[in-house]
């Protein structure tokens, strides 16, 4: 599971390391594509993309997060409200933000992707594994340089409730309750893309956590 709470604290965001996402993005997007990263946080992915030689514009609604971005143009905005009046070869909507439990909210995020993607560009979306929470057994794994412990896991239909402890040893420990993120079926995902003027080009990985969408 990726760090996915929209309210993840700055201290935790600063500690988390990239976990293969920059390489995936670099592989999927043509070299010349300028990248718009929506919900960049403190730049865990931004900085790695810059190091790979990519041009990135980084957007977040939290000014404290944006203060940590170094080397990319930053924009303080809610994704839903963003209207830069220009388009990008690659638009990123990661960190499971698309798992918004409210359908209108989800479509508003994807419409922003649509507004900002070039006619021949691509949108990369990262979502929760559709199987998330089906097995309520508490689990522990290392991700992004931190130990993630998931417990109090409950799936009610499509809604997932769980508590995650992020254990970074001497650097800190954070506990967050995720209340009711919506685990999207493939059909729901495709319907939200369609409602936003996008269509699926392909799933990137076997678990279908990542997809490429293009404008209709
Ligand atoms: C969990 S963090 C992930 C940051 C980064 N994508 C990463 O993978 O390290 C999610 C970020 O998205 C931002 N965010 C969440 N919802 C947003 C919205 N509707 N508009 C703008 N930023 C948003 C939060 O402020 C936070 O910085």
Tab-separated table of C-alpha atoms and ligand atoms in Angstrom:
chain	number	residue	atom	x	y	z
A	1	UNK	CA	0.000	0.000	0.000
A	2	UNK	CA	1.264	3.439	-0.832
A	3	UNK	CA	1.102	6.396	1.521
A	4	UNK	CA	-2.379	7.468	0.712
A	5	UNK	CA	-3.952	9.573	3.395
A	6	UNK	CA	-4.526	13.011	1.856
A	7	UNK	CA	-3.731	14.437	5.277
A	8	UNK	CA	-0.409	12.623	5.767
A	9	UNK	CA	1.764	14.803	8.028
A	10	UNK	CA	4.752	16.681	6.623
A	11	UNK	CA	7.163	14.914	9.010
A	12	UNK	CA	6.171	11.515	7.662
A	13	UNK	CA	6.100	12.681	4.040
A	14	UNK	CA	9.692	13.875	4.383
A	15	UNK	CA	10.889	10.479	5.584
A	16	UNK	CA	9.244	8.287	2.953
A	17	UNK	CA	11.526	7.269	0.111
A	18	UNK	CA	10.543	6.675	-3.504
A	19	UNK	CA	9.601	3.040	-3.993
A	20	UNK	CA	9.894	2.466	-7.727
A	21	UNK	CA	7.291	5.051	-8.776
A	22	UNK	CA	9.752	7.482	-10.428
A	23	UNK	CA	11.186	4.712	-12.603
A	24	UNK	CA	7.685	3.572	-13.562
A	25	UNK	CA	6.713	7.130	-14.539
A	26	UNK	CA	9.990	7.694	-16.396
A	27	UNK	CA	9.408	4.481	-18.353
A	28	UNK	CA	5.793	5.258	-19.249
A	29	UNK	CA	6.091	8.905	-20.290
A	30	UNK	CA	8.025	9.998	-23.368
A	31	UNK	CA	11.248	11.819	-22.528
A	32	UNK	CA	10.045	15.121	-23.947
A	33	UNK	CA	6.796	15.065	-21.955
A	34	UNK	CA	6.555	17.821	-19.389
A	35	UNK	CA	5.005	16.415	-16.205
A	36	UNK	CA	2.232	17.848	-14.024
A	37	UNK	CA	2.237	16.158	-10.622
A	38	UNK	CA	-1.044	16.562	-8.730
A	39	UNK	CA	-0.755	16.170	-4.945
A	40	UNK	CA	3.045	16.260	-4.812
A	41	UNK	CA	3.423	16.398	-1.012
A	42	UNK	CA	6.977	17.259	0.012
A	43	UNK	CA	8.375	15.998	-3.307
A	44	UNK	CA	9.145	12.336	-2.647
A	45	UNK	CA	8.466	11.646	-6.334
A	46	UNK	CA	9.101	15.155	-7.686
A	47	UNK	CA	12.741	15.224	-6.645
A	48	UNK	CA	13.431	11.761	-8.022
A	49	UNK	CA	11.853	12.734	-11.358
A	50	UNK	CA	13.962	15.892	-11.488
A	51	UNK	CA	17.043	13.758	-10.835
A	52	UNK	CA	16.035	11.651	-13.848
A	53	UNK	CA	16.120	14.825	-15.921
A	54	UNK	CA	12.335	15.328	-16.141
A	55	UNK	CA	10.604	18.724	-16.087
A	56	UNK	CA	7.949	18.797	-13.368
A	57	UNK	CA	5.279	21.235	-12.217
A	58	UNK	CA	4.231	20.257	-8.707
A	59	UNK	CA	0.765	21.015	-7.289
A	60	UNK	CA	-0.481	20.671	-3.728
A	61	UNK	CA	-3.134	22.308	-1.579
A	62	UNK	CA	-0.876	22.371	1.468
A	63	UNK	CA	1.630	25.251	1.507
A	64	UNK	CA	3.718	23.534	4.165
A	65	UNK	CA	4.245	20.583	1.819
A	66	UNK	CA	5.163	22.820	-1.108
A	67	UNK	CA	7.872	24.583	0.930
A	68	UNK	CA	9.926	21.395	0.631
A	69	UNK	CA	9.882	21.299	-3.166
A	70	UNK	CA	13.186	22.289	-4.658
A	71	UNK	CA	13.839	22.651	-8.399
A	72	UNK	CA	10.293	22.378	-9.752
A	73	UNK	CA	7.682	25.034	-10.437
A	74	UNK	CA	5.120	24.805	-7.634
A	75	UNK	CA	1.433	25.688	-7.607
A	76	UNK	CA	-0.634	26.007	-4.446
A	77	UNK	CA	-4.102	24.804	-5.367
A	78	UNK	CA	-6.713	22.175	-4.833
A	79	UNK	CA	-6.454	19.758	-7.734
A	80	UNK	CA	-10.167	20.129	-8.424
A	81	UNK	CA	-9.866	23.909	-8.820
A	82	UNK	CA	-6.655	23.944	-10.822
A	83	UNK	CA	-6.824	25.590	-14.226
A	84	UNK	CA	-3.357	26.457	-15.461
A	85	UNK	CA	-4.518	27.264	-18.995
A	86	UNK	CA	-1.852	24.971	-20.452
A	87	UNK	CA	-1.391	21.283	-21.029
A	88	UNK	CA	1.273	18.674	-20.251
A	89	UNK	CA	2.510	15.528	-21.938
A	90	UNK	CA	2.128	13.657	-18.651
A	91	UNK	CA	-0.264	14.203	-15.732
A	92	UNK	CA	0.140	12.232	-12.499
A	93	UNK	CA	-2.683	11.467	-10.070
A	94	UNK	CA	-0.991	9.166	-7.566
A	95	UNK	CA	-1.149	8.178	-3.909
A	96	UNK	CA	-4.634	6.686	-4.280
A	97	UNK	CA	-6.250	10.125	-4.340
A	98	UNK	CA	-8.649	8.679	-6.922
A	99	UNK	CA	-10.073	6.405	-4.187
A	100	UNK	CA	-12.154	9.337	-2.978
A	101	UNK	CA	-15.379	7.817	-1.571
A	102	UNK	CA	-17.432	10.549	-3.215
A	103	UNK	CA	-17.994	9.916	-6.909
A	104	UNK	CA	-18.306	13.615	-7.748
A	105	UNK	CA	-15.077	14.295	-5.891
A	106	UNK	CA	-13.340	11.522	-7.781
A	107	UNK	CA	-14.563	12.816	-11.134
A	108	UNK	CA	-13.516	16.366	-10.214
A	109	UNK	CA	-9.936	15.119	-9.696
A	110	UNK	CA	-9.955	13.249	-13.004
A	111	UNK	CA	-11.480	16.239	-14.844
A	112	UNK	CA	-8.529	18.288	-13.686
A	113	UNK	CA	-6.266	15.643	-15.238
A	114	UNK	CA	-8.305	15.941	-18.443
A	115	UNK	CA	-8.046	19.772	-18.478
A	116	UNK	CA	-4.288	19.600	-18.208
A	117	UNK	CA	-3.338	16.696	-20.448
A	118	UNK	CA	-2.176	17.423	-23.997
A	119	UNK	CA	-4.190	15.907	-26.868
A	120	UNK	CA	-1.411	13.344	-27.387
A	121	UNK	CA	-0.491	13.146	-23.680
A	122	UNK	CA	-1.061	10.562	-20.968
A	123	UNK	CA	-2.539	10.546	-17.481
A	124	UNK	CA	-1.041	8.075	-14.991
A	125	UNK	CA	-3.359	7.096	-12.152
A	126	UNK	CA	-2.424	5.104	-9.060
A	127	UNK	CA	-5.266	3.496	-7.113
A	128	UNK	CA	-5.689	0.982	-4.309
A	129	UNK	CA	-5.380	-2.678	-5.202
A	130	UNK	CA	-9.008	-3.777	-5.890
A	131	UNK	CA	-8.436	-6.644	-3.417
A	132	UNK	CA	-7.436	-4.290	-0.579
A	133	UNK	CA	-9.063	-5.137	2.728
A	134	UNK	CA	-10.655	-8.414	1.589
A	135	UNK	CA	-8.346	-10.146	4.025
A	136	UNK	CA	-8.724	-8.342	7.381
A	137	UNK	CA	-5.672	-10.032	8.933
A	138	UNK	CA	-3.359	-7.373	10.383
A	139	UNK	CA	-0.176	-7.119	8.330
A	140	UNK	CA	3.239	-5.550	8.412
A	141	UNK	CA	5.564	-4.656	5.583
A	142	UNK	CA	8.421	-2.359	4.711
A	143	UNK	CA	7.550	0.319	2.178
A	144	UNK	CA	9.383	3.479	1.179
A	145	UNK	CA	11.913	3.002	3.966
A	146	UNK	CA	9.292	2.757	6.730
A	147	UNK	CA	7.495	-0.161	8.407
A	148	UNK	CA	3.767	-0.069	7.667
A	149	UNK	CA	1.495	-1.944	10.083
A	150	UNK	CA	-2.155	-2.261	9.096
A	151	UNK	CA	-4.773	-3.292	11.656
A	152	UNK	CA	-8.461	-2.861	12.521
A	153	UNK	CA	-9.099	-3.626	8.867
A	154	UNK	CA	-12.735	-3.735	7.773
A	155	UNK	CA	-14.232	-3.859	4.335
A	156	UNK	CA	-17.884	-2.801	4.027
A	157	UNK	CA	-18.798	-3.380	0.421
A	158	UNK	CA	-16.502	-1.094	-1.525
A	159	UNK	CA	-15.475	0.952	1.512
A	160	UNK	CA	-12.234	0.174	3.331
A	161	UNK	CA	-11.562	1.158	6.933
A	162	UNK	CA	-8.160	0.539	8.462
A	163	UNK	CA	-5.594	1.947	10.831
A	164	UNK	CA	-2.013	2.257	9.652
A	165	UNK	CA	0.987	2.687	11.879
A	166	UNK	CA	4.036	4.117	10.102
A	167	UNK	CA	7.119	3.165	12.085
A	168	UNK	CA	10.315	4.982	11.144
A	169	UNK	CA	12.194	3.894	14.261
A	170	UNK	CA	14.092	6.716	15.948
A	171	UNK	CA	12.834	9.147	13.294
A	172	UNK	CA	9.228	8.869	14.418
A	173	UNK	CA	6.014	6.924	14.512
A	174	UNK	CA	2.647	7.993	13.142
A	175	UNK	CA	-0.769	6.362	13.419
A	176	UNK	CA	-3.563	7.200	11.023
A	177	UNK	CA	-7.107	5.948	10.719
A	178	UNK	CA	-8.320	5.724	7.131
A	179	UNK	CA	-12.054	5.971	7.232
A	180	UNK	CA	-13.927	4.799	4.208
A	181	UNK	CA	-11.704	5.063	1.170
A	182	UNK	CA	-13.538	3.585	-1.787
A	183	UNK	CA	-11.945	0.537	-3.341
A	184	UNK	CA	-12.765	0.913	-6.999
A	185	UNK	CA	-13.749	-1.997	-9.177
A	186	UNK	CA	-12.395	-1.929	-12.710
A	187	UNK	CA	-15.854	-0.967	-13.981
A	188	UNK	CA	-16.129	1.938	-11.543
A	189	UNK	CA	-12.674	3.135	-12.502
A	190	UNK	CA	-13.559	3.029	-16.203
A	191	UNK	CA	-16.871	4.822	-15.541
A	192	UNK	CA	-15.102	7.623	-13.633
A	193	UNK	CA	-12.596	8.011	-16.462
A	194	UNK	CA	-15.420	8.180	-19.013
A	195	UNK	CA	-17.279	10.778	-16.927
A	196	UNK	CA	-14.100	12.872	-17.009
A	197	UNK	CA	-13.464	12.735	-20.751
A	198	UNK	CA	-10.708	10.136	-20.426
A	199	UNK	CA	-10.393	6.512	-21.448
A	200	UNK	CA	-8.212	3.645	-20.383
A	201	UNK	CA	-5.254	3.036	-22.661
A	202	UNK	CA	-3.850	0.178	-20.567
A	203	UNK	CA	-3.272	-1.144	-17.070
A	204	UNK	CA	0.416	-0.884	-16.230
A	205	UNK	CA	0.864	-3.599	-13.624
A	206	UNK	CA	-0.582	-7.028	-13.001
A	207	UNK	CA	-2.525	-5.964	-9.913
A	208	UNK	CA	-4.072	-3.093	-11.900
A	209	UNK	CA	-3.024	-0.485	-9.356
A	210	UNK	CA	-1.603	1.783	-12.066
A	211	UNK	CA	-3.209	2.784	-15.332
A	212	UNK	CA	-2.574	4.991	-18.312
A	213	UNK	CA	-5.518	7.059	-19.531
A	214	UNK	CA	-5.746	9.309	-22.565
A	215	UNK	CA	-8.191	12.023	-23.581
A	216	UNK	CA	-11.275	10.869	-25.464
B	1	LIG	C1	-0.155	11.094	0.804
B	1	LIG	S1	0.513	12.569	0.197
B	1	LIG	C2	1.464	11.937	-1.157
B	1	LIG	C3	2.423	12.878	-1.768
B	1	LIG	C4	3.153	12.347	-3.007
B	1	LIG	N1	2.230	12.109	-4.111
B	1	LIG	C5	3.906	11.074	-2.701
B	1	LIG	O1	3.586	10.032	-3.263
B	1	LIG	O2	4.833	11.129	-1.897
B	1	LIG	C6	-0.858	13.303	-0.613
B	1	LIG	C7	-0.674	14.780	-0.934
B	1	LIG	O3	-1.757	15.190	-1.744
B	1	LIG	C8	-2.233	16.441	-1.278
B	1	LIG	N2	-3.651	16.494	-1.624
B	1	LIG	C9	-4.629	15.634	-1.227
B	1	LIG	N3	-5.803	15.988	-1.776
B	1	LIG	C10	-5.559	17.087	-2.526
B	1	LIG	C11	-6.377	17.928	-3.347
B	1	LIG	N4	-7.672	17.685	-3.477
B	1	LIG	N5	-5.798	18.983	-3.968
B	1	LIG	C12	-4.465	19.227	-3.819
B	1	LIG	N6	-3.649	18.479	-3.067
B	1	LIG	C13	-4.181	17.414	-2.433
B	1	LIG	C14	-1.967	16.448	0.216
B	1	LIG	O4	-1.839	17.769	0.682
B	1	LIG	C15	-0.663	15.660	0.299
B	1	LIG	O5	0.439	16.510	0.233
